[in-house]
Coordinates of N, CA and C in Angstrom, one line a residue:
M16 N -43.9 -4.6 -12.6 CA -42.7 -4.0 -12.4 C -41.8 -5.0 -11.3
A17 N -40.6 -4.9 -11.8 CA -39.8 -5.7 -10.9 C -39.8 -5.1 -9.3
G18 N -39.6 -6.0 -8.3 CA -39.4 -5.5 -6.7 C -38.0 -5.0 -6.6
A19 N -38.2 -4.0 -5.6 CA -37.1 -3.2 -5.0 C -35.9 -4.0 -5.0
G20 N -35.1 -4.0 -5.4 CA -33.5 -4.9 -5.1 C -33.6 -6.2 -6.0
F21 N -34.6 -6.1 -7.1 CA -34.7 -7.7 -7.7 C -34.4 -7.2 -9.2
G22 N -34.6 -6.0 -10.0 CA -34.1 -5.6 -11.2 C -32.7 -6.5 -11.7
P23 N -32.8 -5.9 -13.1 CA -31.2 -6.2 -14.1 C -30.3 -5.9 -13.2
S24 N -30.3 -4.4 -12.6 CA -29.0 -3.9 -12.2 C -28.8 -4.3 -10.5
S25 N -29.5 -4.8 -9.9 CA -29.1 -6.0 -8.9 C -28.6 -7.1 -9.0
G26 N -29.0 -7.7 -10.4 CA -28.5 -8.6 -10.8 C -26.8 -8.8 -10.7
H27 N -26.6 -7.7 -11.3 CA -25.4 -7.4 -11.7 C -24.5 -7.5 -10.9
A28 N -25.1 -6.3 -9.9 CA -24.5 -6.4 -8.5 C -23.7 -7.6 -8.0
F29 N -25.2 -8.4 -7.8 CA -24.9 -9.5 -6.9 C -23.8 -10.0 -7.9
R30 N -23.8 -10.5 -9.2 CA -22.9 -11.4 -10.1 C -21.2 -10.4 -10.0
T31 N -21.4 -9.3 -9.5 CA -19.9 -8.7 -9.6 C -19.3 -9.0 -8.2
G32 N -20.3 -8.8 -7.0 CA -20.1 -9.1 -5.8 C -19.6 -10.5 -5.4
T33 N -20.2 -11.5 -6.2 CA -19.4 -12.9 -6.1 C -18.4 -13.3 -6.6
I34 N -18.0 -12.9 -7.9 CA -16.7 -12.6 -8.5 C -16.0 -12.0 -7.3
L35 N -16.1 -10.9 -7.0 CA -15.3 -10.4 -5.5 C -14.9 -11.3 -4.6
T36 N -15.9 -11.8 -3.8 CA -16.0 -12.5 -3.2 C -15.1 -14.1 -3.5
Y37 N -15.4 -14.0 -4.3 CA -14.4 -15.6 -4.6 C -12.8 -14.9 -4.6
G38 N -12.4 -14.1 -5.5 CA -11.5 -13.4 -5.9 C -10.7 -12.8 -4.6
Y39 N -11.6 -12.8 -3.3 CA -11.1 -12.2 -2.0 C -10.8 -13.6 -0.8
L40 N -11.4 -14.7 -1.6 CA -10.9 -15.8 -1.0 C -9.7 -16.4 -1.5
A41 N -9.7 -16.4 -2.7 CA -8.4 -17.0 -3.5 C -7.0 -15.9 -2.9
G42 N -7.6 -15.0 -2.8 CA -6.3 -14.1 -2.3 C -5.6 -14.2 -0.9
R43 N -6.7 -14.5 0.0 CA -6.6 -15.0 1.3 C -6.0 -16.0 1.4
G44 N -6.4 -17.4 0.4 CA -5.5 -18.2 0.4 C -4.3 -18.6 -0.3
L45 N -4.3 -17.7 -1.2 CA -2.7 -17.4 -1.9 C -1.6 -16.8 -0.8
L46 N -2.2 -15.9 -0.3 CA -0.9 -15.1 1.0 C -0.9 -16.1 1.9
A47 N -1.9 -16.4 2.5 CA -1.5 -17.5 3.6 C -0.5 -18.4 3.4
F48 N -1.1 -19.2 2.1 CA -0.4 -20.7 1.7 C 1.0 -20.0 1.8
V49 N 1.3 -18.8 0.9 CA 2.6 -18.1 0.6 C 3.7 -18.1 2.2
M50 N 2.8 -17.8 3.1 CA 3.4 -17.6 4.4 C 3.9 -19.1 5.1
V51 N 2.6 -20.0 5.0 CA 2.9 -21.2 5.4 C 3.9 -22.1 5.0
L52 N 4.2 -21.9 3.7 CA 5.4 -22.5 2.6 C 7.1 -22.1 3.2
A53 N 6.9 -20.2 3.6 CA 8.2 -19.6 3.6 C 8.6 -20.3 5.4
V54 N 7.1 -20.1 6.7 CA 7.6 -20.5 8.0 C 7.9 -22.2 7.3
A55 N 7.2 -23.1 7.0 CA 8.1 -25.1 6.2 C 9.1 -24.6 6.2
G56 N 9.3 -23.7 5.2 CA 10.9 -24.3 4.5 C 11.6 -23.8 5.1
K57 N 11.8 -22.9 6.2 CA 12.7 -22.1 7.1 C 13.0 -23.6 8.4
L58 N 11.9 -24.2 8.5 CA 11.8 -25.3 9.5 C 11.7 -26.7 8.7
S59 N 12.3 -26.6 7.3 CA 12.1 -28.2 7.1 C 13.8 -28.7 7.5
D60 N 14.4 -28.3 7.9 CA 15.8 -29.0 8.1 C 17.1 -28.1 8.8
V61 N 18.0 -28.6 9.3 CA 18.8 -27.9 9.5 C 19.4 -27.1 8.8
E62 N 19.7 -27.2 7.8 CA 20.8 -26.6 6.4 C 19.2 -25.4 5.9
S63 N 18.0 -25.3 6.3 CA 17.6 -24.7 5.6 C 17.2 -23.4 6.6
R64 N 17.4 -23.7 8.2 CA 17.7 -22.9 9.3 C 19.3 -22.2 9.5
R65 N 19.8 -22.6 9.1 CA 21.3 -22.2 8.9 C 21.1 -21.0 7.6
A66 N 21.1 -21.4 6.6 CA 20.6 -20.6 5.3 C 19.9 -19.8 5.5
F67 N 19.0 -19.5 6.2 CA 18.0 -18.6 6.3 C 18.7 -17.5 7.4
R68 N 19.4 -18.2 8.2 CA 20.2 -17.1 9.0 C 21.1 -16.7 8.7
A69 N 22.1 -17.4 7.4 CA 23.1 -16.2 6.9 C 22.5 -15.8 6.1
S70 N 21.5 -15.4 5.1 CA 20.8 -14.9 4.3 C 20.5 -13.6 4.8
L71 N 20.3 -13.5 6.3 CA 20.2 -12.4 7.2 C 21.3 -11.3 7.4
E72 N 22.6 -12.2 7.8 CA 23.4 -11.7 7.8 C 24.0 -10.9 7.3
A73 N 23.6 -10.6 5.5 CA 24.0 -9.7 4.7 C 23.4 -8.6 4.8
L74 N 22.4 -8.2 5.8 CA 21.5 -6.9 6.1 C 22.3 -6.4 6.9
A75 N 23.6 -5.6 6.3 CA 24.5 -4.4 7.5 C 23.4 -3.8 8.0
W76 N 22.3 -3.3 8.0 CA 21.6 -2.0 8.3 C 21.0 -2.5 9.7
V77 N 21.4 -3.8 9.8 CA 20.2 -4.5 11.1 C 21.5 -4.3 12.2
P78 N 21.3 -3.4 13.4 CA 22.6 -3.5 14.0 C 22.4 -4.9 14.6
R79 N 24.0 -4.8 15.2 CA 24.3 -6.4 15.2 C 23.5 -7.2 16.5
A80 N 23.2 -6.4 17.4 CA 22.5 -6.4 18.9 C 21.3 -7.5 18.4
L81 N 20.9 -6.8 16.9 CA 19.5 -7.4 17.0 C 18.9 -8.8 16.0
R82 N 20.4 -9.0 15.4 CA 20.8 -10.2 14.4 C 20.5 -11.2 15.0
P83 N 20.8 -11.8 16.1 CA 20.5 -13.0 16.7 C 18.8 -13.3 16.8
T84 N 18.1 -12.2 16.9 CA 16.6 -12.5 17.4 C 16.1 -12.5 15.8
L85 N 16.4 -11.7 15.0 CA 15.8 -11.5 13.5 C 15.3 -12.5 13.0
P86 N 15.8 -13.9 13.2 CA 15.5 -15.3 11.9 C 13.9 -15.3 13.1
L87 N 13.8 -15.3 14.2 CA 12.9 -16.0 15.0 C 11.7 -14.9 14.8
S88 N 12.2 -13.4 14.7 CA 11.3 -12.5 14.3 C 10.4 -12.4 12.9
V89 N 11.2 -12.8 12.4 CA 10.6 -13.1 10.7 C 9.5 -14.1 10.5
M90 N 10.1 -15.4 11.3 CA 9.2 -16.3 11.4 C 7.8 -16.2 12.3
V91 N 7.9 -15.5 13.2 CA 6.8 -15.1 13.9 C 5.9 -14.3 13.4
A92 N 6.4 -13.6 12.6 CA 5.4 -12.5 11.5 C 4.8 -13.2 10.5
E93 N 5.2 -14.1 10.1 CA 5.0 -14.8 9.1 C 4.0 -15.4 9.6
A94 N 3.8 -16.6 10.8 CA 3.1 -17.2 11.4 C 2.1 -16.7 11.9
A95 N 2.2 -15.2 12.1 CA 1.2 -14.3 12.5 C 0.2 -14.2 11.5
L96 N 0.7 -13.7 10.5 CA 0.0 -13.2 9.0 C -1.0 -14.7 8.8
I97 N -0.6 -15.5 9.1 CA -1.2 -16.8 8.6 C -2.5 -17.0 9.3
V98 N -2.5 -16.5 10.3 CA -3.8 -16.3 11.5 C -4.7 -15.4 11.0
L99 N -4.3 -14.3 11.1 CA -4.7 -13.0 10.4 C -5.5 -13.0 9.5
L100 N -4.9 -14.0 8.3 CA -5.3 -14.3 6.9 C -6.8 -15.0 6.9
A101 N -6.7 -15.8 7.8 CA -7.6 -17.0 8.2 C -8.7 -16.9 8.4
I102 N -8.4 -16.0 9.4 CA -9.6 -15.4 10.6 C -10.4 -14.3 10.0
P103 N -11.4 -14.6 9.4 CA -12.3 -13.7 8.6 C -12.4 -12.3 9.1
Q104 N -12.6 -12.2 10.5 CA -13.1 -11.0 10.9 C -11.8 -10.5 11.3
T105 N -10.1 -11.2 10.8 CA -9.3 -10.1 10.7 C -8.6 -10.3 10.0
A106 N -9.4 -10.7 9.0 CA -8.4 -10.8 7.7 C -7.9 -9.5 6.6
L107 N -8.8 -8.5 6.6 CA -8.7 -7.1 6.1 C -7.2 -7.0 6.7
L108 N -7.2 -6.9 8.0 CA -6.1 -6.1 8.9 C -4.8 -7.2 8.7
G109 N -5.2 -8.5 8.4 CA -3.8 -9.5 7.9 C -3.3 -9.2 6.3
L110 N -4.2 -8.6 5.4 CA -3.9 -8.1 4.4 C -3.2 -7.0 4.4
V111 N -3.5 -5.9 5.3 CA -2.7 -4.6 5.0 C -1.3 -5.2 5.7
L112 N -1.4 -6.0 6.8 CA 0.0 -6.0 7.4 C 0.9 -7.0 6.2
C113 N 0.0 -7.9 5.8 CA 1.3 -8.7 4.4 C 1.7 -7.6 3.8
A114 N 1.2 -7.0 3.1 CA 1.6 -6.1 2.4 C 2.6 -5.1 2.9
L115 N 2.8 -4.6 3.8 CA 3.6 -3.5 4.6 C 4.7 -5.3 5.0
F116 N 4.7 -6.2 5.1 CA 5.8 -7.1 5.8 C 6.5 -7.3 4.5
L117 N 5.7 -7.6 3.1 CA 6.2 -8.2 2.0 C 7.2 -6.6 1.3
S118 N 6.5 -5.9 1.5 CA 7.2 -4.3 0.9 C 8.7 -4.1 1.8
V119 N 8.7 -4.1 3.5 CA 9.7 -4.3 4.3 C 10.9 -5.1 3.7
V120 N 10.3 -6.5 3.5 CA 11.3 -7.5 3.0 C 11.6 -7.4 1.9
T121 N 11.1 -6.4 0.8 CA 11.6 -6.4 -0.5 C 12.4 -5.3 -0.4
A122 N 12.3 -4.3 0.4 CA 13.1 -3.3 0.5 C 14.1 -3.3 0.9
A123 N 14.5 -4.6 1.8 CA 15.9 -4.6 2.8 C 16.5 -5.6 1.9
L124 N 16.2 -6.2 0.9 CA 16.8 -7.1 -0.2 C 17.5 -6.0 -1.3
A125 N 16.4 -5.3 -1.6 CA 17.0 -4.0 -2.4 C 17.9 -3.2 -2.4
A126 N 18.2 -2.5 -1.1 CA 19.2 -2.4 -0.1 C 20.3 -3.0 0.1
A127 N 20.4 -4.2 0.5 CA 21.4 -5.0 0.7 C 22.1 -5.3 -0.8
R128 N 21.2 -5.3 -1.7 CA 21.8 -5.7 -3.3 C 22.6 -4.5 -3.5
A129 N 22.0 -3.2 -3.2 CA 22.3 -2.1 -3.9 C 23.7 -1.8 -3.1
A130 N 24.1 -2.7 -2.0 CA 25.5 -2.1 -1.4 C 26.1 -3.1 -1.4
G131 N 25.8 -4.2 -2.5 CA 26.9 -5.1 -3.0 C 27.1 -6.5 -2.3
G132 N 25.9 -6.4 -1.1 CA 26.2 -7.5 -0.6 C 25.6 -9.2 -1.3
D133 N 26.1 -10.0 -0.7 CA 26.3 -11.4 -1.3 C 24.5 -12.0 -0.5
I134 N 23.7 -11.5 -1.2 CA 22.3 -12.1 -1.1 C 22.1 -13.3 -1.3
R135 N 21.4 -14.3 -0.6 CA 20.4 -15.7 -1.0 C 19.2 -15.3 -0.5
C136 N 18.2 -16.3 -1.4 CA 17.0 -16.2 -1.1 C 16.9 -17.2 -0.4
A137 N 16.9 -16.9 1.0 CA 16.4 -18.7 1.9 C 15.1 -18.4 2.4
C138 N 13.9 -17.6 2.2 CA 12.7 -17.7 2.2 C 12.0 -18.8 2.6
F139 N 12.0 -19.9 1.4 CA 11.6 -20.8 1.7 C 12.0 -22.3 1.3
G140 N 13.2 -22.0 2.2 CA 14.1 -23.1 2.6 C 15.6 -22.9 2.0
A141 N 17.0 -23.8 1.6 CA 17.8 -23.2 1.4 C 18.0 -23.5 0.0
D142 N 18.4 -22.3 -0.2 CA 18.4 -22.5 -1.9 C 20.1 -21.1 -1.9
D143 N 20.9 -22.0 -2.9 CA 22.0 -21.4 -2.7 C 22.1 -20.4 -4.3
R144 N 21.1 -19.9 -4.9 CA 21.0 -18.9 -6.0 C 20.9 -17.5 -5.3
P145 N 21.7 -16.5 -5.9 CA 21.6 -15.3 -5.4 C 20.3 -14.4 -5.5
V146 N 19.8 -13.4 -5.2 CA 18.7 -12.5 -5.4 C 19.0 -12.3 -6.4
E147 N 17.8 -11.9 -7.8 CA 17.8 -11.2 -8.8 C 16.5 -10.8 -9.1
G148 N 16.5 -10.1 -10.2 CA 15.1 -9.6 -10.6 C 13.8 -10.4 -10.4
W149 N 13.7 -11.3 -10.5 CA 12.7 -12.5 -10.6 C 12.1 -12.1 -8.9
H150 N 12.8 -12.3 -7.9 CA 12.1 -12.1 -6.7 C 11.7 -10.9 -6.3
F151 N 12.1 -9.6 -7.0 CA 11.3 -8.6 -6.9 C 10.4 -8.6 -7.7
V152 N 10.7 -9.3 -8.5 CA 8.7 -9.3 -9.3 C 7.8 -10.0 -8.4
R153 N 8.7 -11.4 -7.6 CA 7.4 -12.1 -7.2 C 6.7 -11.4 -6.3
N154 N 7.8 -10.3 -5.0 CA 7.5 -10.1 -4.1 C 6.4 -8.9 -4.8
G155 N 6.7 -7.7 -5.8 CA 5.9 -6.9 -6.4 C 4.6 -7.7 -6.5
L156 N 4.4 -8.6 -7.0 CA 3.1 -9.3 -7.6 C 2.4 -9.8 -6.1
L157 N 2.7 -10.4 -5.3 CA 2.5 -10.5 -3.9 C 1.7 -9.2 -3.3
I158 N 2.3 -8.1 -3.3 CA 2.0 -7.1 -2.7 C 0.8 -6.3 -3.7
L159 N 0.6 -6.7 -4.4 CA -0.1 -6.0 -5.6 C -1.6 -7.1 -5.3
I160 N -1.3 -8.3 -5.1 CA -2.4 -9.4 -4.8 C -2.8 -8.6 -3.7
A161 N -2.2 -8.7 -2.4 CA -2.6 -8.5 -0.8 C -3.1 -7.0 -1.0
T162 N -2.8 -6.1 -1.9 CA -3.5 -4.7 -2.1 C -4.9 -4.9 -2.3
G163 N -4.9 -5.5 -3.8 CA -6.2 -6.3 -4.9 C -7.4 -7.0 -3.7
T164 N -6.8 -7.6 -3.5 CA -7.7 -9.0 -2.4 C -8.1 -7.9 -1.2
F165 N -7.6 -6.8 -0.4 CA -8.3 -6.0 0.6 C -9.3 -5.0 -0.1
L166 N -8.8 -4.4 -1.5 CA -10.0 -3.9 -1.8 C -11.1 -4.6 -2.0
A167 N -11.1 -5.8 -2.7 CA -11.9 -6.4 -3.3 C -13.0 -7.0 -1.4
G168 N -12.0 -6.8 -1.1 CA -12.7 -7.1 0.5 C -13.3 -5.9 1.1
T169 N -12.9 -4.7 1.0 CA -13.8 -4.0 1.4 C -14.8 -2.6 0.6
L170 N -15.1 -3.2 -0.9 CA -15.9 -3.1 -1.7 C -17.4 -3.2 -1.5
P171 N -18.5 -2.3 -1.4 CA -19.6 -2.8 -1.2 C -20.4 -4.2 -2.2
A172 N -19.7 -4.2 -3.3 CA -21.0 -5.6 -4.1 C -20.1 -6.8 -2.9
H173 N -18.7 -6.3 -2.8 CA -18.4 -7.7 -2.0 C -19.6 -8.0 -1.1
D174 N -19.7 -6.7 -0.1 CA -20.7 -6.8 1.2 C -21.7 -7.6 0.7
Q175 N -22.5 -7.3 -0.4 CA -23.7 -7.8 -0.7 C -23.8 -9.2 -1.1
A176 N -22.7 -9.8 -1.8 CA -22.9 -11.3 -2.3 C -22.3 -11.8 -0.9
S177 N -21.4 -11.4 0.0 CA -21.1 -12.2 1.4 C -22.5 -12.4 2.1
A178 N -23.6 -11.7 2.0 CA -24.3 -11.4 2.3 C -25.6 -12.9 2.6
F179 N -25.0 -13.9 0.8 CA -25.8 -14.9 1.0 C -24.8 -16.0 1.2
D180 N -25.2 -17.1 1.8 CA -24.2 -18.1 1.8 C -23.4 -18.5 0.5
V181 N -22.2 -18.6 0.9 CA -21.3 -19.1 -0.6 C -21.1 -20.5 -0.1
P182 N -21.6 -21.1 -1.3 CA -21.2 -22.3 -1.7 C -19.9 -23.2 -1.2
A183 N -20.0 -24.1 -0.2 CA -18.9 -24.7 0.4 C -17.9 -24.8 -0.6
V184 N -18.2 -25.8 -1.6 CA -17.5 -26.3 -2.7 C -17.1 -25.2 -3.7
A185 N -17.3 -24.3 -4.0 CA -17.1 -23.1 -4.6 C -16.1 -22.1 -3.7
A186 N -16.0 -22.0 -2.5 CA -15.3 -21.4 -1.8 C -14.1 -22.4 -1.7
G187 N -14.3 -23.9 -1.8 CA -12.8 -24.5 -1.4 C -12.1 -24.3 -2.6
V188 N -12.9 -24.4 -3.9 CA -12.0 -24.5 -5.2 C -11.3 -23.0 -5.2
A189 N -12.0 -21.6 -4.9 CA -11.3 -20.6 -4.8 C -9.8 -20.3 -3.9
I190 N -10.4 -21.1 -3.1 CA -8.9 -21.1 -1.8 C -7.8 -22.0 -2.1
S191 N -8.1 -23.2 -2.2 CA -7.4 -24.1 -3.4 C -6.4 -23.3 -4.7
S192 N -7.3 -23.1 -5.3 CA -6.8 -22.4 -6.6 C -6.0 -21.0 -6.1
G193 N -5.9 -20.5 -5.0 CA -5.1 -19.6 -4.5 C -3.6 -20.1 -4.0
M194 N -4.1 -21.0 -3.2 CA -3.0 -22.1 -3.0 C -2.1 -22.9 -4.0
L195 N -2.4 -22.9 -5.2 CA -1.6 -23.7 -6.4 C -0.8 -22.5 -7.0
C196 N -1.5 -21.5 -6.9 CA -0.8 -19.9 -7.3 C 0.6 -19.5 -6.6
A197 N 0.1 -19.7 -4.8 CA 1.3 -20.1 -3.6 C 2.2 -20.6 -4.0
V198 N 2.3 -21.9 -4.9 CA 3.1 -22.7 -4.9 C 4.1 -22.3 -5.8
A199 N 2.7 -22.1 -7.3 CA 3.6 -21.6 -8.3 C 4.6 -20.3 -8.6
L200 N 4.1 -19.9 -7.6 CA 4.9 -17.7 -7.6 C 5.8 -18.5 -6.8
T201 N 6.3 -19.2 -5.6 CA 7.2 -19.8 -4.8 C 8.5 -20.5 -5.7
H202 N 7.8 -21.4 -5.9 CA 8.5 -22.6 -6.7 C 8.5 -22.3 -8.2
W203 N 8.3 -21.3 -8.8 CA 8.3 -21.1 -10.2 C 9.8 -21.8 -11.1
R204 N 10.7 -21.4 -10.5 CA 12.2 -21.8 -10.7 C 12.4 -23.5 -10.8
D205 N 11.7 -23.5 -9.7 CA 12.3 -25.0 -9.4 C 11.1 -26.2 -10.3
L206 N 9.8 -25.5 -10.7 CA 8.7 -26.2 -11.4 C 9.1 -26.0 -12.9
S207 N 9.7 -24.7 -13.4 CA 9.9 -24.6 -15.0 C 11.4 -25.6 -15.1
F208 N 12.0 -25.7 -14.5 CA 13.8 -26.9 -13.9 C 12.9 -28.2 -14.5
L209 N 11.6 -28.7 -13.7 CA 11.2 -29.9 -13.3 C 10.5 -30.4 -14.5
F210 N 9.5 -29.2 -15.3 CA 8.6 -29.9 -16.1 C 10.3 -29.3 -17.8
G211 N 10.9 -28.8 -17.4 CA 12.3 -28.4 -18.3 C 12.9 -30.1 -18.8
T212 N 12.7 -30.4 -17.4 CA 13.3 -31.9 -17.6 C 12.8 -32.9 -18.4
A213 N 11.2 -32.7 -17.7 CA 10.6 -33.4 -18.3 C 10.2 -33.6 -19.9
G214 N 10.4 -32.3 -20.4 CA 9.9 -32.4 -21.6 C 11.4 -32.7 -22.6
S215 N 12.7 -32.4 -22.3 CA 13.5 -33.2 -22.3 C 13.4 -34.2 -22.7
Q216 N 13.3 -34.9 -21.7 CA 13.4 -36.7 -21.9 C 12.5 -37.0 -22.1
S217 N 11.3 -36.4 -22.7 CA 10.4 -36.8 -23.5 C 11.0 -36.8 -25.1
T218 N 11.5 -35.7 -25.0 CA 12.0 -35.3 -26.7 C 13.0 -36.6 -26.8
D219 N 13.8 -36.9 -25.7 CA 15.2 -37.8 -26.4 C 14.4 -38.9 -26.5
R220 N 13.6 -39.6 -25.6 CA 12.5 -40.9 -26.3 C 12.1 -40.8 -27.5
G221 N 11.5 -40.0 -28.0 CA 10.6 -39.4 -29.4 C 11.9 -39.7 -30.2

């Protein structure tokens, strides 16, 4: 007779918990790196900082007295989320705050666009392209990822798997996968243009 906790159902629960644990690590890595890209993009050069400040001017509902401090406040919030998501003890709080932060940003963009404002997305650096449907899809996906990662981190199966040492290589792969997905989500249009250009050049040579 199989000992308690070592039957088939226990093995299935452990496998499920392991998948949740890796998903939890990947989700945290993705969201934290999105915030890293956001802060780095805004601080990369003078033009990016100027573009970000200009993009916030379209938020007419923000009192004028608060607008000078808004760019710094946003970047401080993003930097705080990086720290919260990176530390295991504060990761769940970071996921909740990340979902709330992204929801507020998305709602602010939607309100400004509905009011007819000229909105440019300078969240990841200077960009002269206006806010459009893709930006809302991207933010919606990030909110879903934050929510799903939070749920994965609170399920009992995840706690069971976390009681065992997660191999460092596997954890690194999970986090790195999340970071690659962060780059794809935040720079999808740039990547599609790059690969599209490379493909057209290859066709021309052929």
